[in-house]
mmCIF file of C-alpha atoms and ligand atoms in Angstrom:
data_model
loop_
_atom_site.group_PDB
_atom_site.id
_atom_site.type_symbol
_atom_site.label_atom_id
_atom_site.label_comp_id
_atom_site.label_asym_id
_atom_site.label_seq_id
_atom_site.Cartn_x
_atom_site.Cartn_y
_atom_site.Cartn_z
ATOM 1 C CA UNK A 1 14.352 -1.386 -15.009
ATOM 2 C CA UNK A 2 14.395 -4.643 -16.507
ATOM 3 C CA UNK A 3 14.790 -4.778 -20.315
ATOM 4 C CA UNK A 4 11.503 -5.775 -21.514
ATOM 5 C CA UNK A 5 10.835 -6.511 -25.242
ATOM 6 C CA UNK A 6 7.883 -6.598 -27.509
ATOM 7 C CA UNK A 7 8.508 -10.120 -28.248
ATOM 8 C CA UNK A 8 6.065 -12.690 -26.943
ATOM 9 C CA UNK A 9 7.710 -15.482 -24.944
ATOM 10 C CA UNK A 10 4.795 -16.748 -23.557
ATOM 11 C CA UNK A 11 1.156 -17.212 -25.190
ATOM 12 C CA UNK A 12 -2.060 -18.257 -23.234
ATOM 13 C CA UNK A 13 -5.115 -18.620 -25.275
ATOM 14 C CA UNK A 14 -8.856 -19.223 -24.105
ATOM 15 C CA UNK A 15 -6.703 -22.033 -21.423
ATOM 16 C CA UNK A 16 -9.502 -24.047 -19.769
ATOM 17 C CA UNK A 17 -8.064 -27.305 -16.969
ATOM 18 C CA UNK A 18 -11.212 -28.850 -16.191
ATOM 19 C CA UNK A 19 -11.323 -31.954 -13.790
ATOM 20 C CA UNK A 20 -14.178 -34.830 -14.161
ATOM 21 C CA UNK A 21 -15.970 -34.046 -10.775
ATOM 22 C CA UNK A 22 -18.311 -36.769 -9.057
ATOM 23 C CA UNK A 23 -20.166 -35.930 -5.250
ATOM 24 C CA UNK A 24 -21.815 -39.125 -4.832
ATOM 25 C CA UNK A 25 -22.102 -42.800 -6.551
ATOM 26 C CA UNK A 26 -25.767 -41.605 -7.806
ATOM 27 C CA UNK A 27 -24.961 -38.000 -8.551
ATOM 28 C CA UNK A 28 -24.560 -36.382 -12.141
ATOM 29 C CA UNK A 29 -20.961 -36.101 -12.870
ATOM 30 C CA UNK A 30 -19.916 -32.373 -12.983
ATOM 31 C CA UNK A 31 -16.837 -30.381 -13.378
ATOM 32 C CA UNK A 32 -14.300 -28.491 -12.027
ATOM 33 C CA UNK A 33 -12.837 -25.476 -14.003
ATOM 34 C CA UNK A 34 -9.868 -24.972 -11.883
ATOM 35 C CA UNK A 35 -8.611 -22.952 -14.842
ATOM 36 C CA UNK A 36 -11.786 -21.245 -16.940
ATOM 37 C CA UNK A 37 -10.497 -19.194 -20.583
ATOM 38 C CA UNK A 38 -6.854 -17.463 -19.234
ATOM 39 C CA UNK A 39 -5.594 -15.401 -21.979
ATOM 40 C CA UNK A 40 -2.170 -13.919 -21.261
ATOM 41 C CA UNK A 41 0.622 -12.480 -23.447
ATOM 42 C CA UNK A 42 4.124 -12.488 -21.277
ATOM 43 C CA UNK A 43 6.891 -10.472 -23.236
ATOM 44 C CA UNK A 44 10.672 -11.357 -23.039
ATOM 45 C CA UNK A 45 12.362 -10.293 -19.752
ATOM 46 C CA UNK A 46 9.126 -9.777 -18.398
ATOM 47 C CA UNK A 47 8.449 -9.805 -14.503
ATOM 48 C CA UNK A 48 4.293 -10.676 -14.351
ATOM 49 C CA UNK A 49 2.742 -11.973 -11.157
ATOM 50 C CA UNK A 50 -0.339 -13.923 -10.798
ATOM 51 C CA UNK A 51 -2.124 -13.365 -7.619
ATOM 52 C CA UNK A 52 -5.322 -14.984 -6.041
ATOM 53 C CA UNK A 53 -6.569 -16.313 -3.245
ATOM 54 C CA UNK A 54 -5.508 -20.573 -2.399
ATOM 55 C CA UNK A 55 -7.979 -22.515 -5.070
ATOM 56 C CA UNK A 56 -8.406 -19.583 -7.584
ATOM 57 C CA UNK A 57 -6.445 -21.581 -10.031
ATOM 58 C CA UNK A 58 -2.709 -20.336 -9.387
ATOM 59 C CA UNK A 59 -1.243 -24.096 -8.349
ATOM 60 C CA UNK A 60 -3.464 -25.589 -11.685
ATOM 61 C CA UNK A 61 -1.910 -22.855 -14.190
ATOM 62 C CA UNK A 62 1.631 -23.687 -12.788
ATOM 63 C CA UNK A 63 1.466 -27.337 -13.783
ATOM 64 C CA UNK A 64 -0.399 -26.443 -16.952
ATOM 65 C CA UNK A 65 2.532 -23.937 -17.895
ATOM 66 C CA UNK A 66 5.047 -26.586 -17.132
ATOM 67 C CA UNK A 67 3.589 -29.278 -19.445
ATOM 68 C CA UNK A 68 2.933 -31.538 -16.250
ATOM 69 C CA UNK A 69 -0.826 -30.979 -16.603
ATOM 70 C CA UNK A 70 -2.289 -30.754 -19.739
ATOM 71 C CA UNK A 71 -5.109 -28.146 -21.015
ATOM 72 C CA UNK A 72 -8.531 -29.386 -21.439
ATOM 73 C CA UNK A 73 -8.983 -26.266 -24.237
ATOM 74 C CA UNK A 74 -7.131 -23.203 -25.392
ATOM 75 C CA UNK A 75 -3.458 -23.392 -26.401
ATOM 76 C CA UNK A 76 -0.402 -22.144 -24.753
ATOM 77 C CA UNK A 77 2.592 -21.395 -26.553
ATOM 78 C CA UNK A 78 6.178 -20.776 -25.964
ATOM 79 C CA UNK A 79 8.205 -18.579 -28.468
ATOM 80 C CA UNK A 80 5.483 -19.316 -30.687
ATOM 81 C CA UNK A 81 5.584 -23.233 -30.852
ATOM 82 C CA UNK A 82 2.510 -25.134 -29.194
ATOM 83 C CA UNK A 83 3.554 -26.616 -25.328
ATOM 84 C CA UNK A 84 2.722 -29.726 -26.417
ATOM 85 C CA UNK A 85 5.143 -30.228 -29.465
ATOM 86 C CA UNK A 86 8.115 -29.364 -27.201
ATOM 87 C CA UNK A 87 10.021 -32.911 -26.318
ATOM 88 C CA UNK A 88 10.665 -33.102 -22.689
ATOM 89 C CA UNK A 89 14.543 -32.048 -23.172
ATOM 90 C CA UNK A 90 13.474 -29.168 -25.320
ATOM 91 C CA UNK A 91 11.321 -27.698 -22.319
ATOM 92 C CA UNK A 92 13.723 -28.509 -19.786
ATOM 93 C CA UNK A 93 15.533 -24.989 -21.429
ATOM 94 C CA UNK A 94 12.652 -23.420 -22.130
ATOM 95 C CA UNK A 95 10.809 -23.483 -18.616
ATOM 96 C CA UNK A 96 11.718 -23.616 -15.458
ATOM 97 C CA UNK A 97 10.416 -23.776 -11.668
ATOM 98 C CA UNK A 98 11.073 -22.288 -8.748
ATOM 99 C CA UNK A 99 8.297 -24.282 -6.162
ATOM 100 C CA UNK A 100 7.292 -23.105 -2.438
ATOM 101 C CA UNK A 101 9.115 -25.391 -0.229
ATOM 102 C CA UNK A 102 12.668 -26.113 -1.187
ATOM 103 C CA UNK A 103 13.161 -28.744 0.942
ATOM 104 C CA UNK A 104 10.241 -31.050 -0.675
ATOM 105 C CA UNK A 105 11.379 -30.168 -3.788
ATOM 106 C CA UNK A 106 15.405 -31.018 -3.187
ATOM 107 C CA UNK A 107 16.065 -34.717 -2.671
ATOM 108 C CA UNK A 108 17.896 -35.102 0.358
ATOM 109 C CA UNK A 109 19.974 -37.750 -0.302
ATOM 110 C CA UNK A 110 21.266 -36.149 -2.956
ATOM 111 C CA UNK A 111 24.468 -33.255 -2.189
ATOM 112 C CA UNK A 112 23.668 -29.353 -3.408
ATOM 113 C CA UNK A 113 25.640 -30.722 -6.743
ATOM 114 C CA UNK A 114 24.264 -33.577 -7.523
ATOM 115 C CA UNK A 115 20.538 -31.508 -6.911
ATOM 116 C CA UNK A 116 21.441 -28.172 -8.770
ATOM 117 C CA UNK A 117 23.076 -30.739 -12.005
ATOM 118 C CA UNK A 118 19.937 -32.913 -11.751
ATOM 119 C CA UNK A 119 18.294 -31.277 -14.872
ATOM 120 C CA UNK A 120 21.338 -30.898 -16.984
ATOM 121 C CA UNK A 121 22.304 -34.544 -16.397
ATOM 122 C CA UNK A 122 18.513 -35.409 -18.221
ATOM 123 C CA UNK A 123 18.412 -32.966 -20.758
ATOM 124 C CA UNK A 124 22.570 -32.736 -21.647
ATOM 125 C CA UNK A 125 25.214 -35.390 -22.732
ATOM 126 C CA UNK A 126 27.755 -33.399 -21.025
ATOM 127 C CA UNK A 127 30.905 -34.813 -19.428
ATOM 128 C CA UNK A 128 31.216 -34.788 -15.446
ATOM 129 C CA UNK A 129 33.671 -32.021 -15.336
ATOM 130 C CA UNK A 130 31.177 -29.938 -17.843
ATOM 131 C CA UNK A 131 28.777 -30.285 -15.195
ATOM 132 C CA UNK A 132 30.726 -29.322 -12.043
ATOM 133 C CA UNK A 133 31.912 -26.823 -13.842
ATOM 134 C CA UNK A 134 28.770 -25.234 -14.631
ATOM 135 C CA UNK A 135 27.466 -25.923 -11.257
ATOM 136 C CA UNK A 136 30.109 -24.311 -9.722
ATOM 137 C CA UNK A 137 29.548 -21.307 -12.097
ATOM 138 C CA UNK A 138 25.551 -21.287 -11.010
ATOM 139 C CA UNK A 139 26.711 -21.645 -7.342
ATOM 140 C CA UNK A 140 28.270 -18.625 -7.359
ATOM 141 C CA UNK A 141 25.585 -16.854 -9.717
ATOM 142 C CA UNK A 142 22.823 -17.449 -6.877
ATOM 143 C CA UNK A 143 25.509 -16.596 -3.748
ATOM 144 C CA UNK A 144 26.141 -19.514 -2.272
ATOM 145 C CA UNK A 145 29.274 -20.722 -1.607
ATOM 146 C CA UNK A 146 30.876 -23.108 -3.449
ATOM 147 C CA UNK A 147 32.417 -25.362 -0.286
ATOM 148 C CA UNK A 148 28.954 -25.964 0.170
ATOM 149 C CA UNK A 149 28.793 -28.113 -2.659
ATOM 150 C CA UNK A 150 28.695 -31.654 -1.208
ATOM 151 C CA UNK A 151 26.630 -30.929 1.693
ATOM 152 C CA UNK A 152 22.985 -32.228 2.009
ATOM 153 C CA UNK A 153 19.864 -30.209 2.035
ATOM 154 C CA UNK A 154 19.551 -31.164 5.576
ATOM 155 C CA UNK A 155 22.164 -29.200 6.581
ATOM 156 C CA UNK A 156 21.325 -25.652 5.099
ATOM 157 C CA UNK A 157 19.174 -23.150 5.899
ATOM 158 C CA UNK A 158 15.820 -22.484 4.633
ATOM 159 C CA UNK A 159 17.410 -19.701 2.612
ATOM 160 C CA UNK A 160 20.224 -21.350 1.175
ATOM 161 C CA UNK A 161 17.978 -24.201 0.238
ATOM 162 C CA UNK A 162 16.363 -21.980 -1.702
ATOM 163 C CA UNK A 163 18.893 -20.768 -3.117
ATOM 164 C CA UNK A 164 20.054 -24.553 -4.374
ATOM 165 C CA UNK A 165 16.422 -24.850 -6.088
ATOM 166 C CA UNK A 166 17.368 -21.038 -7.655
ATOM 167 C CA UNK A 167 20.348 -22.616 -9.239
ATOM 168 C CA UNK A 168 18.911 -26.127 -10.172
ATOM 169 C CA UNK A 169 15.964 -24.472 -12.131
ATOM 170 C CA UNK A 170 18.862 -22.159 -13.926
ATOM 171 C CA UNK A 171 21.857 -24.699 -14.708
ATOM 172 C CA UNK A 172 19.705 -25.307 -18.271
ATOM 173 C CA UNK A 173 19.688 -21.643 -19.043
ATOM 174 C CA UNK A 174 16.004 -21.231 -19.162
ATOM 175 C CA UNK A 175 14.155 -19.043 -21.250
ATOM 176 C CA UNK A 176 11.139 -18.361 -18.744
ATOM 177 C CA UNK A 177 11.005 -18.899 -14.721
ATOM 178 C CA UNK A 178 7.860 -20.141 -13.044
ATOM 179 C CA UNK A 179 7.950 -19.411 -9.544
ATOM 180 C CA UNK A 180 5.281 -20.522 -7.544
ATOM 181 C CA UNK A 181 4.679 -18.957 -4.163
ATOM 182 C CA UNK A 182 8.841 -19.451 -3.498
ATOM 183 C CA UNK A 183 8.932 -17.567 -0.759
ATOM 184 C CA UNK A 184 6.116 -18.535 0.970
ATOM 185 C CA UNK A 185 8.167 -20.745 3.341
ATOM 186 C CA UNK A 186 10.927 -18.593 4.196
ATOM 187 C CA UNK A 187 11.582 -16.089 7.153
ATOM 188 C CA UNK A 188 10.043 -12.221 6.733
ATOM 189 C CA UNK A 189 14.251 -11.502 6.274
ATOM 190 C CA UNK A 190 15.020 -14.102 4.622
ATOM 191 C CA UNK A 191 12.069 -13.602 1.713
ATOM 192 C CA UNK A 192 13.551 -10.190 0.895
ATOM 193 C CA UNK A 193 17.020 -11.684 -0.049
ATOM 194 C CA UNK A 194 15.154 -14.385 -1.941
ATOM 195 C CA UNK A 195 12.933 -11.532 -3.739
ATOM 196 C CA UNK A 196 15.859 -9.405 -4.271
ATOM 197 C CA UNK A 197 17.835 -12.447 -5.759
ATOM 198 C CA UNK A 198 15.098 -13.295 -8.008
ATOM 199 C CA UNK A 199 15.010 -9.408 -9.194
ATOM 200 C CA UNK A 200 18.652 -9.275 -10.133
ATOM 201 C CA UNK A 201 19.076 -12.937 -11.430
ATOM 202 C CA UNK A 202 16.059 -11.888 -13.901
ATOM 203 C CA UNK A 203 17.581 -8.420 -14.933
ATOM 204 C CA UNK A 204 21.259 -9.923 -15.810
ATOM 205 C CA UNK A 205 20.167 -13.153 -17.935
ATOM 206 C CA UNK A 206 17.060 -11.208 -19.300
ATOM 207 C CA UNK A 207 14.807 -13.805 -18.184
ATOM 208 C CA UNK A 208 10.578 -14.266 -18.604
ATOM 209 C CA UNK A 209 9.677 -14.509 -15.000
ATOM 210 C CA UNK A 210 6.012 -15.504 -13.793
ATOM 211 C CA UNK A 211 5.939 -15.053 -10.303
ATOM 212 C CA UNK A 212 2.739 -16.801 -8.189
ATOM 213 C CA UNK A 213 1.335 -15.401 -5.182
ATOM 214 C CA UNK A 214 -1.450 -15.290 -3.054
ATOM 215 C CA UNK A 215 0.471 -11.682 -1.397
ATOM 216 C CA UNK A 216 0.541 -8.560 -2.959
ATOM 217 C CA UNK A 217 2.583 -7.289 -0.298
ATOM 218 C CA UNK A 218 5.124 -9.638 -1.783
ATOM 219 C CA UNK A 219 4.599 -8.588 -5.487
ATOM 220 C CA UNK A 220 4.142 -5.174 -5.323
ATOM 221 C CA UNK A 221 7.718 -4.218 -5.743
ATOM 222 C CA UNK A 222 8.716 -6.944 -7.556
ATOM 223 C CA UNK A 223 7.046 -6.704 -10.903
ATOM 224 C CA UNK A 224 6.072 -4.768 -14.039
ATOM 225 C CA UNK A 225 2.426 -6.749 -14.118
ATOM 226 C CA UNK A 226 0.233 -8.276 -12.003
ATOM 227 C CA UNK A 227 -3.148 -10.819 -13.688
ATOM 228 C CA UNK A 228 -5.411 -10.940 -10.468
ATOM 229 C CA UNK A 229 -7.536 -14.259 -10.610
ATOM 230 C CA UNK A 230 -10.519 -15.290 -9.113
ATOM 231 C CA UNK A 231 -12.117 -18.600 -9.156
ATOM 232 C CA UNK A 232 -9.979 -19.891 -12.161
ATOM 233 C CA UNK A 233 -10.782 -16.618 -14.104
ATOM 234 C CA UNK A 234 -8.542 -13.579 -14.884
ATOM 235 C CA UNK A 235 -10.310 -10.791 -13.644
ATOM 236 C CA UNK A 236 -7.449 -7.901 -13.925
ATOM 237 C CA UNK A 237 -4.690 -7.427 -15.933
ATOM 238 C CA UNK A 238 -2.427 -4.515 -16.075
ATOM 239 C CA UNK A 239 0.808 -2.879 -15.256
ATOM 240 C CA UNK A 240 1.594 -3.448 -11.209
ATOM 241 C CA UNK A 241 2.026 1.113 -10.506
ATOM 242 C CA UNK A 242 -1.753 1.116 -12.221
ATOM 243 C CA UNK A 243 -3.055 -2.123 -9.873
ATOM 244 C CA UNK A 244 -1.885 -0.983 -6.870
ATOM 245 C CA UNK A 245 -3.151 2.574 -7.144
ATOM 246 C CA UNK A 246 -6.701 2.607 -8.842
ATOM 247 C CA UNK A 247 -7.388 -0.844 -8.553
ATOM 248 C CA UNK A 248 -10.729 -1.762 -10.410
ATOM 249 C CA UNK A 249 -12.125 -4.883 -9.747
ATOM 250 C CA UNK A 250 -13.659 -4.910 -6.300
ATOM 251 C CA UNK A 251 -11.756 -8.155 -5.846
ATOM 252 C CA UNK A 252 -8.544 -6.631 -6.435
ATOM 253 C CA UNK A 253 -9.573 -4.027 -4.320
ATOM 254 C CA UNK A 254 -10.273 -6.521 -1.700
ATOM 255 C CA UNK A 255 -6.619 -7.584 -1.640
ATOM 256 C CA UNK A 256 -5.389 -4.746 -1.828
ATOM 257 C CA UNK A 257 -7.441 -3.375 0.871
ATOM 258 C CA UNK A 258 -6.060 -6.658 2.810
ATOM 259 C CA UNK A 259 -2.507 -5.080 2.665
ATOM 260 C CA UNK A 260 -3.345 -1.435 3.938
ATOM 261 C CA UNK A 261 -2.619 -0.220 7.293
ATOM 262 C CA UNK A 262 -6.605 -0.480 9.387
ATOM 263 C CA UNK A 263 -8.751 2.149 8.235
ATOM 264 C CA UNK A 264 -10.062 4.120 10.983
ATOM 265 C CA UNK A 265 -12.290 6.556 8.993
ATOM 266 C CA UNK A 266 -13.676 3.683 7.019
ATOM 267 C CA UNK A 267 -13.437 5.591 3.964
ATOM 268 C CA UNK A 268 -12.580 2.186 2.287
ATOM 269 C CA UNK A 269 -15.447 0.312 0.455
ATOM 270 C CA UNK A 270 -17.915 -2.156 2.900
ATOM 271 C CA UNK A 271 -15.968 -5.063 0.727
ATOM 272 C CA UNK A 272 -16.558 -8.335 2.880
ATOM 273 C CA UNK A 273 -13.455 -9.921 3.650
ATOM 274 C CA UNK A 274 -15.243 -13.498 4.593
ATOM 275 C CA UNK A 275 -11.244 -15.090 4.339
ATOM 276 C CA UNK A 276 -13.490 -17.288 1.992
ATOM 277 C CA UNK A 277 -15.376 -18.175 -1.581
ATOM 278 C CA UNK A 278 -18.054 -19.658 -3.041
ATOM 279 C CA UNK A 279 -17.479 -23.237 -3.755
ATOM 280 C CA UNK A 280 -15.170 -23.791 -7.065
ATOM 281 C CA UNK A 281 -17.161 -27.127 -8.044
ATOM 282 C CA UNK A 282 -20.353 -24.856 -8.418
ATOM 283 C CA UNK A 283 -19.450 -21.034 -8.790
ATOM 284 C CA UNK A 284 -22.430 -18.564 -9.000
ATOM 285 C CA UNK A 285 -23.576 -17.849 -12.305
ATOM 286 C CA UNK A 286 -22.497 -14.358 -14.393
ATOM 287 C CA UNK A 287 -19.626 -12.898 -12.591
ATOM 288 C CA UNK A 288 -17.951 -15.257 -10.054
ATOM 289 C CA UNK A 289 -17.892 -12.692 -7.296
ATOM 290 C CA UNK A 290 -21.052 -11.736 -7.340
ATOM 291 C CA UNK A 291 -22.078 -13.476 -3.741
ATOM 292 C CA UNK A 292 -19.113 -11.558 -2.477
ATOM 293 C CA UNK A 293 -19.135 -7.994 -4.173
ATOM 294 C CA UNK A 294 -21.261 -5.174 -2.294
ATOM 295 C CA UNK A 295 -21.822 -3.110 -5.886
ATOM 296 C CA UNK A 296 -23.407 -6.610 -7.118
ATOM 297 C CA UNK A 297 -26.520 -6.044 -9.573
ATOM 298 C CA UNK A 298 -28.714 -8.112 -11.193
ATOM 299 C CA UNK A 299 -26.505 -8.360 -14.519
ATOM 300 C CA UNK A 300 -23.662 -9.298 -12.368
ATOM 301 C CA UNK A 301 -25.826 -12.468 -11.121
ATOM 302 C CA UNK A 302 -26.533 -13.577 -15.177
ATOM 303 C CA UNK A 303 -24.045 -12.567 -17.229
ATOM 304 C CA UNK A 304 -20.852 -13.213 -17.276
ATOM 305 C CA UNK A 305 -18.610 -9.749 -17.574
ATOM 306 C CA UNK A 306 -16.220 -9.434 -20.193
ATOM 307 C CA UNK A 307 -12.741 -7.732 -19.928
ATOM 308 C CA UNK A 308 -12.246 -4.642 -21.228
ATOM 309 C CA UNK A 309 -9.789 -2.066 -21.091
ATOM 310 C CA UNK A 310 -10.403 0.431 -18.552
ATOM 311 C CA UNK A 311 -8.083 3.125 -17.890
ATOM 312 C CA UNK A 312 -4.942 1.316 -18.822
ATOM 313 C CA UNK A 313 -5.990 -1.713 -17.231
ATOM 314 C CA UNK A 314 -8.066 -4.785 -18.523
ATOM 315 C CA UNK A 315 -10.738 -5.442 -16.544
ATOM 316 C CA UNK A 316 -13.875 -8.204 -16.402
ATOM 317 C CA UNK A 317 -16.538 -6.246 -13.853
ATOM 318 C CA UNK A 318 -19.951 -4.861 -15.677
ATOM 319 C CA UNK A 319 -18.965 -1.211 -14.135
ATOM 320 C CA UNK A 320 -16.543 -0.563 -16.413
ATOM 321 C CA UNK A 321 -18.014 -2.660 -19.554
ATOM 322 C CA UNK A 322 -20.056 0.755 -19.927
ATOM 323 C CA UNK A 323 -19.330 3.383 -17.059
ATOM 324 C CA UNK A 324 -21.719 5.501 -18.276
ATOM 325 C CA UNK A 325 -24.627 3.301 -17.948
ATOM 326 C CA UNK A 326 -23.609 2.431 -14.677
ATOM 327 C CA UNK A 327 -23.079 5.461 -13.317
ATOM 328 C CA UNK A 328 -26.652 6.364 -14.204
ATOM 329 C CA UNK A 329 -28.139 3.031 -13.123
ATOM 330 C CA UNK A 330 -26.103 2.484 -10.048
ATOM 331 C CA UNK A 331 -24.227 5.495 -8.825
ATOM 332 C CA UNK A 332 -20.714 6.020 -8.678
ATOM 333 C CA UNK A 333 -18.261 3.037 -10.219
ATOM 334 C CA UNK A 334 -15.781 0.923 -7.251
ATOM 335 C CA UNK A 335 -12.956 2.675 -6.583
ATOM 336 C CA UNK A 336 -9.947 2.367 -3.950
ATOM 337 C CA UNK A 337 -8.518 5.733 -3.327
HETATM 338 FE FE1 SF4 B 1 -19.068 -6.828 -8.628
HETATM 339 FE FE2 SF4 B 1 -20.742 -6.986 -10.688
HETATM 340 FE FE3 SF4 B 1 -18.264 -6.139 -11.080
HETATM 341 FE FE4 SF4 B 1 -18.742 -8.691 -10.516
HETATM 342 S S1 SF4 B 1 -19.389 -7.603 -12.361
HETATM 343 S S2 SF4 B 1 -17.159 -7.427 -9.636
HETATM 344 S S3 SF4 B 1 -20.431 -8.539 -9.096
HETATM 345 S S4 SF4 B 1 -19.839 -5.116 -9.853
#
């Protein structure tokens, strides 16, 4: 197990990214929430994931988590000072990420050292030998050999060019990782060393980890929590062994369904699996997931649900704001089992 504290790392509050939105040269101007009131508490040497389908915020959060996109409302804070009062050095060992494709995100005319020392170079006066020396150190830390140190991302593998962006978002000693979908490019065998890498890197330096995904498969043994988001909204939030067994939202359910072997007896709810959403630059009113959720009722169409806890998870659907009520309105509440 991972040594998990009580101590916040990571804040969000009531975190709204909204983008000006305009359809046509005569049309109203409207907006796009790509990121509608997250709140989120990560603890130190956490391990949380945030899964969703593409466009239910993820890719927005990550940039707003990393200061390179700012908030349009809500705060985020990191060990209890605001984001934004961080200088640029400051966060550079505070937060660090780990993107999807290493080879975009290496420069490739720059060697493995020159890449992996990249963010101590801006954030560090430290002499060249301090450097190699600590990229050396990091080199080893992530497995990769240290002869490959003047080679060019050209000439790796997928895997050990992922293992190059491992070390580069390290060499500052981070506080928190952000790693967004970084396995997503890799081979089937080549993800599990990645996964495994990430796993043990996290447990020996104790570090926050927020791992983004769009694949439970991927996440499932991986971490301690899991915030499943749908159209820029949290919709569940608890720990991954409670998720993945009783899920509660019928859109976690729907994922989760998506990773289970084919279901002869169909004993699975009739969730539609349309590979698709409503449009995020006009979701339906009340709950989001409303046009897609087969236990939809008239409340879910007007009001939006609020999460509440539910079992030992948190949870925004209207069946469990008052399970009683439901069940004697509408019958039995979701379930996965
Ligand atoms: Fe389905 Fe209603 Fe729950 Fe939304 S609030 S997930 S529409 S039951």
């Amino acid at each position: 197990m991972l040594d998990v504290t009580n101590d916040v790392v990571l804040s969000l509050r009531n975190v709204e990214v909204a983008f000006p939105l305009r359809k046509g040269f005569f049309a109203k101007p409207g907006l796009l929430r790509a990121v509608n009131d997250v709140s989120l508490d990560v603890r130190r040497g956490e391990f949380i994931s945030i899964v969703g389908e593409s466009g239910c915020g993820k890719s927005t959060l990550v940039k707003t988590l990393l200061g390179l996109q700012p908030a349009t409302a809500g705060t985020i804070s990191i060990n209890g000072k605001d984001l934004g009062d961080y200088s640029r050095k400051e966060l550079a060992h505070q937060v660090q990420p780990i993107f999807q494709d290493p080879y975009s995100s290496l420069n490739p005319r720059k060697s493995v050292a020159a890449n992996i020392a990249l963010p101590l170079i801006l954030s560090e006066g430290l002499k060249p030998s301090q450097v190699r020396d600590r990229v050396l150190e990091i080199m080893e830390m992530v497995s990769l050999p240290t002869r490959l140190e003047h080679t060019y991302p050209s000439q790796m593998s997928g895997g050990q060019r992922q293992r190059v962006a491992i070390a580069r978002a390290l060499i500052t000693r981070p506080k928190i990782l952000i790693c967004d979908e970084p396995t997503s490019a890799l081979d089937v065998s080549v993800q599990a060393q990645i996964l495994n890498l990430l796993r043990d890197l996290s447990r020996r330096l104790n570090l926050t980890s927020v791992f983004i995904s769009h694949d439970l498969s991927v996440v499932r043994h991986l971490t301690q929590r899991v915030a499943v988001m749908y159209l820029g909204r949290v919709v569940e939030l608890g720990e991954s062994e409670h998720i993945f067994r009783t899920p509660r939202h019928p859109y976690t359910q729907l994922l989760i369904r998506s990773i289970l072997p084919p279901d002869p007896e169909h004993r699975l709810p009739p969730v539609a699996w349309d590979g698709g959403g409503p449009d995020p630059t006009n979701p339906p009113s009340g709950c989001h997931f409303n046009t897609r959720c087969p236990y939809a009722t008239d409340i879910c169409r007007i009001e939006r649900p609020p999460m509440v806890e539910a079992e030992g998870v948190r949870v925004a659907c209207h069946a469990w704001s008052d399970p009683e009520a439901w069940r004697a309105a509408n019958g039995e509440i979701p379930q996965l089992s």
